[in-house]
Amino acid sequence: MAERAQHVEAGTAPRTDFWLTIGGERVAGDGRLDVINPATGKVFAQAPAASRAQLDAAVRAARTAFESWRGTTYAERAELVRAFTKKLRERQNELAELLTREQGKPLSQSIAEIDRGAAQSDGMVTIEIPVEVLIDDADRRIELKYRPLGVVGIITPWNAPVNLALGPLVSALYTGNTAVLKPSPYTPLTTLELGEIAREVFPPGVVNVLAGGDDLGKWLTEHPGVDKISFTGSVETGKKVAAAAAGTLKRLTLELGGNDPAIILDDVDPKAIAKKVFFAAFVNSGQVCMAIKRIYAHEKIYEALCDALVEEARKAKVGNGLDPDTTLGPIQNKMQYDKVRAILEDTKKSGARILCGGEVPEGEGYFFPPTLVTDIDEQSRLVQEEQFGPIVPILKFSDVEDAIRRANDTRYGLSASVWTNDLERGKAIAERLEVGTAWVNQHRATSAFVPFGGAKESGLGRQYSIVGLKGYMEPEVISVAKK
Ligand code: NAD
């Protein structure tokens, strides 16, 4: 549950004009959730919170809608998705401001998040999922076709609520499923607005959007009327989701946390890459599943890289995301803010060297300066855990084999990157990293046409591309004996 703040933002009463979407209707919640602006630490809106009975109603509506929606063609569904993204773009600026107020990120990045989500949605609905002919001879014809699963429950986190809702939502709809979407209790508002837009475009019951606390997520994962769960969030919750889904053997896509390493080789110009590496580590104040969370730098360029990254950190402007000068917004919620502060304290106590940042300002809002750390023990919390905040360790290596071993020495396996002027060498190292995506000279590059997801405990299945879409479908063999 979002923490209940004592105070509301001064000047205006909290906005309350948000609704659930159930069966094509705009519905008030049986309960309410306070929504806090992380730049002030105060309540600025209230969202409706769905009860268990409202979840039942949404699942029933989705099941009913599935009966006709499953019979529509890919082309018909693609057209509706495009109508949906068109309306989303029309409301982009207004929604981006709401996203910044609830999530904290700079307004330009909220705009970019909506833009990107819409573009990826448009891209996904151009993907063809053909019937595969496995055998066709004199005796038999065997085809492999894919059919929708039914009702997909979608659960999202608070770091990129629009983008992380659109990926699974459009995947589910385009492949002929209906959906019940549940955002994080910390950032429910823009997702509820997606429901408003969906109501104008899709037949009733195809898209249902319910805000609520963690309990609502749990009920959704246990619900016998739900066929698949697409979950994005932490490893710990992902495991609970998998356990709950086992009750009815629901299909699962789990997009979980990461502790991405970036391995910087000895042949790079640190100044030339610093901006990209800094951005990949600190964008959204480090609250990105695939942000760089550990930097392994070769000893030859180590000092110069530290200097160049500190230089980038000094250029960053931490502040309210609505201020046009801000490049890094606050940490999204108090719980995460306290966790990142505890990691900072642990890092300081361990005797590691704070290169920049490290002093959390007093005052309202969950602000935290970009903090770079060196001379840190490999076993410390900052290196071992997913910090999910603006504090990143830079670790030295002399032998690349050692760097690969240390990069892989984690239960996480979301993504990783290698930085070098020797592309062949970079690719050879990338191939040895135990992750879902290994980049060379870039980090965080994703596309509607490329599968994304985690190895090891960073997830199960993939999102995007034909690989991701097939995760929303049941493969079915049609085997015809010709004689
Ligand atoms: P979280 O796991 O705390 O919560 C995610 C969602 O799960 C929320 O909607 C929450 O209400 C719901 N939930 C909580 N308990 C539940 C339960 N028992 N059953 C079902 N649902 C439940 O994660 P968070 O703190 O919101 O998000 C941050 C995490 O998400 C980080 O670990 C980050 O790396 C990860 N993440 C992963 C990806 C990816 O694509 N791999 C993308 C973004 C974020």
Coordinates of N, CA, C and O in Angstrom, one line a residue, residues 327-468:
T327 N 17.3 17.4 -14.3 CA 17.6 16.2 -15.1 C 17.4 15.0 -14.3 O 17.3 13.9 -14.8
L328 N 17.4 15.1 -12.9 CA 17.2 13.9 -12.1 C 16.1 14.3 -11.0 O 16.3 15.2 -10.3
G329 N 15.0 13.5 -11.1 CA 13.9 13.8 -10.1 C 14.2 13.1 -8.8 O 15.3 12.5 -8.6
P330 N 13.2 13.1 -7.9 CA 13.4 12.4 -6.6 C 13.3 10.9 -6.7 O 12.9 10.4 -7.8
I331 N 13.6 10.2 -5.6 CA 13.3 8.8 -5.5 C 11.8 8.7 -5.4 O 11.1 9.6 -4.8
Q332 N 11.2 7.6 -6.0 CA 9.7 7.7 -6.1 C 8.9 7.6 -4.8 O 7.8 8.1 -4.7
N333 N 9.4 6.9 -3.8 CA 8.6 6.7 -2.6 C 9.4 6.6 -1.4 O 10.6 6.3 -1.5
K334 N 8.8 6.8 -0.3 CA 9.6 6.8 1.0 C 10.3 5.5 1.3 O 11.4 5.5 1.8
M335 N 9.6 4.4 1.0 CA 10.2 3.1 1.3 C 11.5 2.9 0.5 O 12.5 2.5 1.0
Q336 N 11.5 3.3 -0.8 CA 12.7 3.2 -1.6 C 13.7 4.2 -1.2 O 14.9 3.9 -1.2
Y337 N 13.3 5.4 -0.9 CA 14.2 6.4 -0.4 C 14.9 5.9 0.9 O 16.2 6.1 1.0
D338 N 14.2 5.3 1.8 CA 14.8 4.8 3.0 C 15.8 3.7 2.7 O 16.8 3.6 3.3
K339 N 15.4 2.9 1.7 CA 16.3 1.7 1.4 C 17.6 2.2 0.8 O 18.7 1.8 1.2
V340 N 17.5 3.2 -0.1 CA 18.7 3.7 -0.8 C 19.6 4.5 0.3 O 20.8 4.4 0.3
R341 N 18.9 5.2 1.2 CA 19.7 5.8 2.3 C 20.4 4.8 3.2 O 21.5 5.0 3.6
A342 N 19.7 3.7 3.4 CA 20.4 2.6 4.2 C 21.6 2.0 3.5 O 22.6 1.8 4.1
I343 N 21.4 1.9 2.2 CA 22.6 1.4 1.4 C 23.7 2.4 1.5 O 24.9 2.0 1.6
L344 N 23.4 3.7 1.4 CA 24.4 4.7 1.5 C 25.2 4.6 2.8 O 26.4 4.7 2.9
E345 N 24.4 4.5 3.9 CA 25.0 4.4 5.2 C 25.9 3.2 5.4 O 27.0 3.3 5.9
D346 N 25.4 2.1 4.8 CA 26.2 0.8 4.9 C 27.5 1.0 4.1 O 28.6 0.6 4.5
T347 N 27.4 1.7 3.0 CA 28.6 1.9 2.1 C 29.6 2.8 2.8 O 30.8 2.5 2.8
K348 N 29.1 3.9 3.5 CA 30.0 4.8 4.2 C 30.7 4.0 5.3 O 31.9 4.1 5.5
K349 N 29.9 3.2 6.1 CA 30.4 2.5 7.2 C 31.5 1.5 6.8 O 32.5 1.2 7.5
S350 N 31.4 0.9 5.6 CA 32.3 -0.1 5.1 C 33.6 0.5 4.7 O 34.6 -0.2 4.4
G351 N 33.7 1.8 4.7 CA 35.0 2.5 4.4 C 35.2 2.8 3.0 O 36.3 3.2 2.6
A352 N 34.2 2.5 2.1 CA 34.4 2.8 0.7 C 34.5 4.3 0.5 O 34.2 5.1 1.4
R353 N 35.0 4.7 -0.7 CA 35.2 6.1 -0.9 C 34.1 6.7 -1.7 O 33.7 6.2 -2.8
I354 N 33.5 7.8 -1.2 CA 32.4 8.5 -1.9 C 33.0 9.5 -2.8 O 33.6 10.5 -2.3
L355 N 32.9 9.3 -4.1 CA 33.6 10.3 -5.1 C 32.8 11.5 -5.2 O 33.3 12.6 -5.4
C356 N 31.5 11.4 -5.2 CA 30.6 12.6 -5.3 C 29.2 12.3 -4.8 O 28.9 11.1 -4.7
G357 N 28.5 13.3 -4.4 CA 27.2 13.0 -3.8 C 27.3 12.5 -2.4 O 28.2 13.0 -1.6
G358 N 26.5 11.6 -1.9 CA 26.6 11.0 -0.6 C 26.0 11.8 0.5 O 26.0 11.3 1.7
E359 N 25.6 13.0 0.3 CA 24.9 13.8 1.4 C 23.5 14.1 1.0 O 23.2 14.8 0.0
V360 N 22.6 13.5 1.7 CA 21.2 13.6 1.4 C 20.6 14.9 2.0 O 20.8 15.2 3.2
P361 N 20.0 15.8 1.1 CA 19.6 17.1 1.6 C 18.4 17.0 2.6 O 17.6 16.0 2.5
E362 N 18.3 17.9 3.5 CA 17.2 18.0 4.4 C 16.0 18.6 3.6 O 16.2 19.2 2.5
G363 N 14.8 18.6 4.1 CA 13.7 19.3 3.5 C 12.7 18.3 2.9 O 12.9 17.1 3.0
E364 N 11.7 18.9 2.3 CA 10.6 18.0 1.8 C 11.0 17.3 0.4 O 11.9 17.8 -0.3
G365 N 10.4 16.2 0.1 CA 10.7 15.5 -1.1 C 11.8 14.5 -0.9 O 12.6 14.6 0.0
Y366 N 11.7 13.4 -1.7 CA 12.7 12.3 -1.6 C 13.9 12.5 -2.5 O 14.2 11.6 -3.3
F367 N 14.6 13.6 -2.3 CA 15.7 13.9 -3.2 C 17.0 13.3 -2.7 O 17.2 13.2 -1.5
F368 N 17.8 12.9 -3.6 CA 19.0 12.1 -3.3 C 20.0 12.5 -4.5 O 19.7 12.3 -5.6
P369 N 21.2 13.0 -4.1 CA 22.2 13.4 -5.2 C 22.8 12.2 -5.9 O 23.0 11.1 -5.3
P370 N 23.2 12.4 -7.2 CA 23.9 11.3 -7.8 C 25.2 11.0 -7.1 O 26.0 11.9 -6.9
T371 N 25.4 9.7 -6.7 CA 26.5 9.3 -5.8 C 27.3 8.2 -6.5 O 26.7 7.2 -6.9
L372 N 28.6 8.5 -6.6 CA 29.5 7.5 -7.2 C 30.5 7.0 -6.1 O 31.0 7.8 -5.3
V373 N 30.7 5.7 -6.1 CA 31.5 5.1 -5.0 C 32.6 4.3 -5.6 O 32.4 3.5 -6.5
T374 N 33.8 4.4 -5.0 CA 34.9 3.5 -5.4 C 35.5 2.8 -4.1 O 35.0 3.1 -3.0
D375 N 36.5 2.0 -4.3 CA 37.2 1.3 -3.3 C 36.2 0.6 -2.4 O 36.3 0.7 -1.1
I376 N 35.3 -0.1 -3.0 CA 34.3 -0.8 -2.2 C 34.4 -2.3 -2.3 O 34.8 -2.8 -3.3
D377 N 34.1 -2.9 -1.2 CA 34.1 -4.4 -1.1 C 33.1 -5.0 -2.0 O 31.9 -4.6 -2.0
E378 N 33.5 -6.0 -2.7 CA 32.6 -6.7 -3.7 C 31.4 -7.3 -3.0 O 30.4 -7.5 -3.6
Q379 N 31.6 -7.6 -1.7 CA 30.5 -8.3 -1.0 C 29.5 -7.3 -0.3 O 28.6 -7.6 0.4
S380 N 29.8 -6.0 -0.5 CA 28.9 -5.0 0.2 C 27.5 -5.0 -0.4 O 27.3 -5.4 -1.6
R381 N 26.6 -4.4 0.3 CA 25.2 -4.3 -0.2 C 25.1 -3.6 -1.5 O 24.4 -4.0 -2.4
L382 N 25.9 -2.5 -1.7 CA 25.7 -1.7 -2.9 C 26.1 -2.5 -4.2 O 25.6 -2.3 -5.2
V383 N 27.1 -3.5 -4.0 CA 27.5 -4.3 -5.2 C 26.6 -5.5 -5.3 O 26.2 -5.9 -6.4
Q384 N 26.2 -6.1 -4.2 CA 25.4 -7.3 -4.3 C 23.9 -7.2 -4.5 O 23.3 -8.0 -5.2
E385 N 23.3 -6.1 -4.0 CA 21.9 -5.9 -4.1 C 21.5 -5.0 -5.3 O 22.3 -4.3 -5.8
E386 N 20.2 -5.0 -5.7 CA 19.7 -4.1 -6.6 C 19.4 -2.8 -5.9 O 18.4 -2.7 -5.2
Q387 N 20.3 -1.7 -6.1 CA 20.1 -0.5 -5.3 C 18.8 0.3 -5.7 O 18.2 0.9 -5.0
F388 N 18.6 0.3 -7.1 CA 17.4 0.9 -7.6 C 17.3 2.4 -7.1 O 16.3 2.8 -6.6
G389 N 18.4 3.1 -7.3 CA 18.5 4.5 -6.9 C 19.8 5.1 -7.4 O 20.6 4.4 -8.0
P390 N 20.0 6.4 -7.1 CA 21.1 7.1 -7.8 C 22.4 7.0 -7.0 O 23.1 7.9 -6.6
I391 N 22.9 5.7 -6.8 CA 24.2 5.5 -6.1 C 24.8 4.2 -6.8 O 24.1 3.2 -6.9
V392 N 26.0 4.4 -7.4 CA 26.5 3.4 -8.2 C 28.0 3.2 -7.9 O 28.8 4.1 -7.8
P393 N 28.4 1.9 -7.8 CA 29.8 1.6 -7.5 C 30.7 1.5 -8.8 O 30.2 1.0 -9.8
I394 N 31.9 2.0 -8.7 CA 32.9 1.8 -9.8 C 34.0 0.8 -9.3 O 34.6 1.2 -8.3
L395 N 34.1 -0.3 -9.9 CA 35.0 -1.3 -9.4 C 36.1 -1.6 -10.4 O 35.9 -1.6 -11.6
K396 N 37.3 -1.8 -9.9 CA 38.5 -1.9 -10.8 C 38.8 -3.3 -11.1 O 38.6 -4.2 -10.3
F397 N 39.3 -3.5 -12.4 CA 39.8 -4.9 -12.7 C 41.1 -4.7 -13.6 O 41.3 -3.7 -14.2
S398 N 41.9 -5.8 -13.5 CA 43.1 -5.7 -14.4 C 43.0 -6.8 -15.4 O 43.6 -6.7 -16.5
D399 N 42.3 -7.9 -15.1 CA 42.2 -9.0 -16.0 C 40.7 -9.2 -16.5 O 39.8 -9.3 -15.6
V400 N 40.5 -9.2 -17.7 CA 39.1 -9.2 -18.2 C 38.4 -10.5 -17.8 O 37.1 -10.5 -17.6
E401 N 39.1 -11.6 -17.7 CA 38.5 -12.8 -17.2 C 37.9 -12.6 -15.8 O 36.8 -13.1 -15.5
D402 N 38.6 -11.9 -15.0 CA 38.2 -11.6 -13.6 C 36.9 -10.7 -13.7 O 36.0 -10.9 -12.9
A403 N 36.9 -9.8 -14.6 CA 35.7 -8.9 -14.7 C 34.5 -9.7 -15.1 O 33.4 -9.5 -14.6
I404 N 34.7 -10.6 -16.1 CA 33.5 -11.4 -16.5 C 33.0 -12.3 -15.4 O 31.8 -12.4 -15.2
R405 N 33.9 -12.9 -14.6 CA 33.5 -13.7 -13.5 C 32.8 -12.9 -12.5 O 31.7 -13.3 -12.0
R406 N 33.3 -11.7 -12.2 CA 32.6 -10.9 -11.2 C 31.2 -10.4 -11.7 O 30.2 -10.3 -11.0
A407 N 31.2 -10.0 -13.0 CA 29.9 -9.6 -13.6 C 28.8 -10.7 -13.5 O 27.7 -10.4 -13.2
N408 N 29.3 -11.9 -13.7 CA 28.3 -13.0 -13.7 C 28.0 -13.6 -12.3 O 27.1 -14.4 -12.1
D409 N 28.8 -13.1 -11.3 CA 28.7 -13.7 -9.9 C 27.5 -13.0 -9.2 O 27.7 -12.3 -8.2
T410 N 26.3 -13.3 -9.7 CA 25.1 -12.7 -9.1 C 23.9 -13.6 -9.5 O 23.9 -14.2 -10.5
R411 N 22.8 -13.5 -8.6 CA 21.6 -14.2 -8.9 C 20.8 -13.5 -10.0 O 19.8 -14.0 -10.5
Y412 N 21.1 -12.2 -10.3 CA 20.4 -11.5 -11.3 C 21.0 -11.8 -12.7 O 22.2 -12.2 -12.8
G413 N 20.2 -11.6 -13.7 CA 20.7 -11.8 -15.1 C 19.9 -11.0 -16.1 O 19.5 -11.6 -17.1
L414 N 19.6 -9.8 -15.8 CA 18.7 -9.0 -16.7 C 19.5 -8.6 -17.9 O 19.3 -9.1 -19.0
S415 N 20.4 -7.7 -17.8 CA 21.2 -7.2 -18.9 C 22.6 -6.8 -18.5 O 22.9 -6.8 -17.3
A416 N 23.4 -6.5 -19.5 CA 24.8 -6.1 -19.2 C 25.3 -5.4 -20.4 O 24.7 -5.4 -21.5
S417 N 26.5 -4.7 -20.3 CA 27.1 -4.1 -21.4 C 28.6 -4.2 -21.4 O 29.2 -4.3 -20.3
V418 N 29.2 -4.1 -22.6 CA 30.7 -4.1 -22.7 C 31.0 -2.9 -23.5 O 30.3 -2.6 -24.5
W419 N 32.0 -2.1 -23.1 CA 32.4 -0.9 -23.8 C 33.8 -1.0 -24.3 O 34.7 -1.2 -23.5
T420 N 34.0 -0.9 -25.6 CA 35.3 -1.0 -26.2 C 35.3 -0.5 -27.6 O 34.3 -0.4 -28.2
N421 N 36.5 -0.2 -28.1 CA 36.6 0.2 -29.5 C 36.8 -1.0 -30.4 O 36.8 -0.9 -31.6
D422 N 37.0 -2.2 -29.8 CA 37.2 -3.4 -30.6 C 35.9 -4.2 -30.6 O 35.6 -4.9 -29.6
L423 N 35.1 -4.0 -31.6 CA 33.7 -4.6 -31.6 C 33.7 -6.1 -31.5 O 32.9 -6.7 -30.9
E424 N 34.7 -6.8 -32.2 CA 34.8 -8.2 -32.1 C 35.0 -8.7 -30.7 O 34.4 -9.6 -30.2
R425 N 36.0 -8.1 -30.1 CA 36.3 -8.4 -28.7 C 35.1 -8.2 -27.8 O 34.8 -9.0 -26.9
G426 N 34.5 -7.0 -28.0 CA 33.3 -6.7 -27.2 C 32.2 -7.7 -27.3 O 31.6 -8.2 -26.3
K427 N 32.0 -8.2 -28.6 CA 30.9 -9.2 -28.8 C 31.3 -10.5 -28.2 O 30.4 -11.2 -27.6
A428 N 32.5 -10.9 -28.3 CA 33.0 -12.1 -27.7 C 32.8 -12.1 -26.2 O 32.3 -13.1 -25.6
I429 N 33.0 -11.0 -25.5 CA 32.8 -10.9 -24.1 C 31.3 -10.9 -23.8 O 30.8 -11.6 -22.9
A430 N 30.6 -10.1 -24.6 CA 29.1 -10.0 -24.4 C 28.5 -11.4 -24.4 O 27.6 -11.7 -23.6
E431 N 29.0 -12.3 -25.3 CA 28.4 -13.6 -25.4 C 28.6 -14.5 -24.2 O 28.0 -15.5 -24.0
R432 N 29.6 -14.1 -23.3 CA 29.8 -14.9 -22.1 C 29.1 -14.3 -20.9 O 29.2 -14.9 -19.8
L433 N 28.3 -13.3 -21.1 CA 27.6 -12.7 -19.9 C 26.3 -13.4 -19.8 O 25.5 -13.6 -20.7
E434 N 25.9 -13.8 -18.5 CA 24.7 -14.6 -18.3 C 23.5 -13.7 -18.1 O 23.1 -13.5 -16.9
V435 N 23.0 -13.2 -19.2 CA 21.9 -12.2 -19.1 C 21.0 -12.4 -20.2 O 21.2 -13.2 -21.2
G436 N 19.8 -11.7 -20.2 CA 18.9 -11.7 -21.3 C 19.3 -10.9 -22.4 O 19.0 -11.2 -23.6
T437 N 20.0 -9.8 -22.1 CA 20.5 -8.9 -23.2 C 21.9 -8.4 -22.8 O 22.1 -7.9 -21.7
A438 N 22.8 -8.6 -23.8 CA 24.2 -8.1 -23.6 C 24.4 -7.1 -24.7 O 24.4 -7.5 -25.9
W439 N 24.7 -5.8 -24.3 CA 24.9 -4.8 -25.3 C 26.4 -4.5 -25.5 O 27.2 -4.8 -24.5
V440 N 26.8 -4.0 -26.6 CA 28.2 -3.5 -26.8 C 28.1 -2.0 -27.1 O 27.4 -1.6 -28.0
N441 N 28.8 -1.2 -26.3 CA 28.8 0.2 -26.5 C 27.5 0.9 -26.4 O 27.2 2.0 -27.0
Q442 N 26.6 0.3 -25.7 CA 25.3 0.9 -25.4 C 24.7 0.2 -24.3 O 25.2 -0.9 -23.9
H443 N 23.6 0.7 -23.7 CA 22.9 0.1 -22.6 C 21.5 0.6 -22.6 O 21.3 1.7 -23.0
R444 N 20.5 -0.2 -22.3 CA 19.1 0.2 -22.3 C 18.5 0.4 -23.7 O 17.5 1.1 -23.8
A445 N 19.1 -0.2 -24.8 CA 18.5 -0.1 -26.1 C 17.5 -1.2 -26.3 O 17.9 -2.4 -26.3
T446 N 16.2 -0.9 -26.4 CA 15.2 -1.9 -26.5 C 14.3 -1.5 -27.7 O 14.3 -0.4 -28.2
S447 N 13.5 -2.5 -28.2 CA 12.7 -2.3 -29.4 C 11.5 -3.2 -29.3 O 11.5 -4.3 -28.7
A448 N 10.4 -2.8 -30.0 CA 9.2 -3.7 -30.2 C 9.6 -5.0 -30.8 O 8.9 -6.0 -30.6
F449 N 10.7 -5.0 -31.6 CA 11.0 -6.2 -32.4 C 12.1 -7.1 -31.8 O 12.5 -8.0 -32.4
V450 N 12.5 -6.7 -30.6 CA 13.6 -7.5 -30.0 C 13.1 -8.0 -28.6 O 12.6 -7.2 -27.8
P451 N 13.3 -9.3 -28.3 CA 12.8 -9.8 -27.0 C 13.6 -9.2 -25.9 O 14.8 -9.0 -26.0
F452 N 12.9 -8.8 -24.8 CA 13.6 -8.3 -23.6 C 13.1 -9.1 -22.4 O 11.9 -9.4 -22.3
G453 N 14.0 -9.5 -21.5 CA 13.7 -10.2 -20.3 C 14.9 -10.7 -19.6 O 16.0 -10.5 -20.1
G454 N 14.7 -11.4 -18.5 CA 15.8 -11.7 -17.7 C 16.2 -13.2 -17.7 O 15.3 -14.1 -17.8
A455 N 17.5 -13.4 -17.6 CA 18.0 -14.8 -17.2 C 18.0 -14.9 -15.7 O 17.7 -14.0 -15.0
K456 N 18.4 -16.1 -15.2 CA 18.5 -16.4 -13.8 C 17.2 -15.9 -13.1 O 16.1 -16.0 -13.5
E457 N 17.4 -15.1 -11.9 CA 16.3 -14.7 -11.1 C 15.7 -13.4 -11.6 O 14.9 -12.8 -11.0
S458 N 16.2 -12.9 -12.8 CA 15.7 -11.6 -13.3 C 14.4 -11.8 -14.1 O 13.9 -10.8 -14.6
G459 N 13.9 -13.0 -14.2 CA 12.7 -13.2 -14.9 C 12.4 -14.5 -15.5 O 13.2 -15.4 -15.4
L460 N 11.3 -14.6 -16.2 CA 10.8 -15.8 -16.8 C 10.1 -15.3 -18.1 O 9.2 -14.5 -18.0
G461 N 10.5 -15.9 -19.3 CA 9.8 -15.4 -20.5 C 10.4 -14.1 -21.0 O 11.3 -13.6 -20.4
R462 N 9.8 -13.6 -22.1 CA 10.3 -12.4 -22.7 C 9.1 -11.5 -23.0 O 8.0 -12.0 -23.2
Q463 N 9.4 -10.2 -23.1 CA 8.4 -9.2 -23.5 C 8.8 -8.7 -24.9 O 10.0 -8.7 -25.2
Y464 N 7.9 -8.3 -25.7 CA 8.2 -7.7 -27.0 C 8.6 -8.8 -28.1 O 9.0 -9.9 -27.7
S465 N 8.5 -8.4 -29.3 CA 8.9 -9.3 -30.5 C 8.0 -10.5 -30.6 O 7.1 -10.7 -29.7
I466 N 8.2 -11.3 -31.6 CA 7.4 -12.5 -31.7 C 7.6 -13.4 -30.6 O 6.6 -14.1 -30.2
V467 N 8.7 -13.4 -30.0 CA 9.0 -14.3 -28.8 C 8.1 -13.9 -27.7 O 7.5 -14.7 -27.0
G468 N 8.1 -12.6 -27.4 CA 7.2 -12.1 -26.3 C 5.8 -12.3 -26.6 O 5.0 -12.8 -25.7

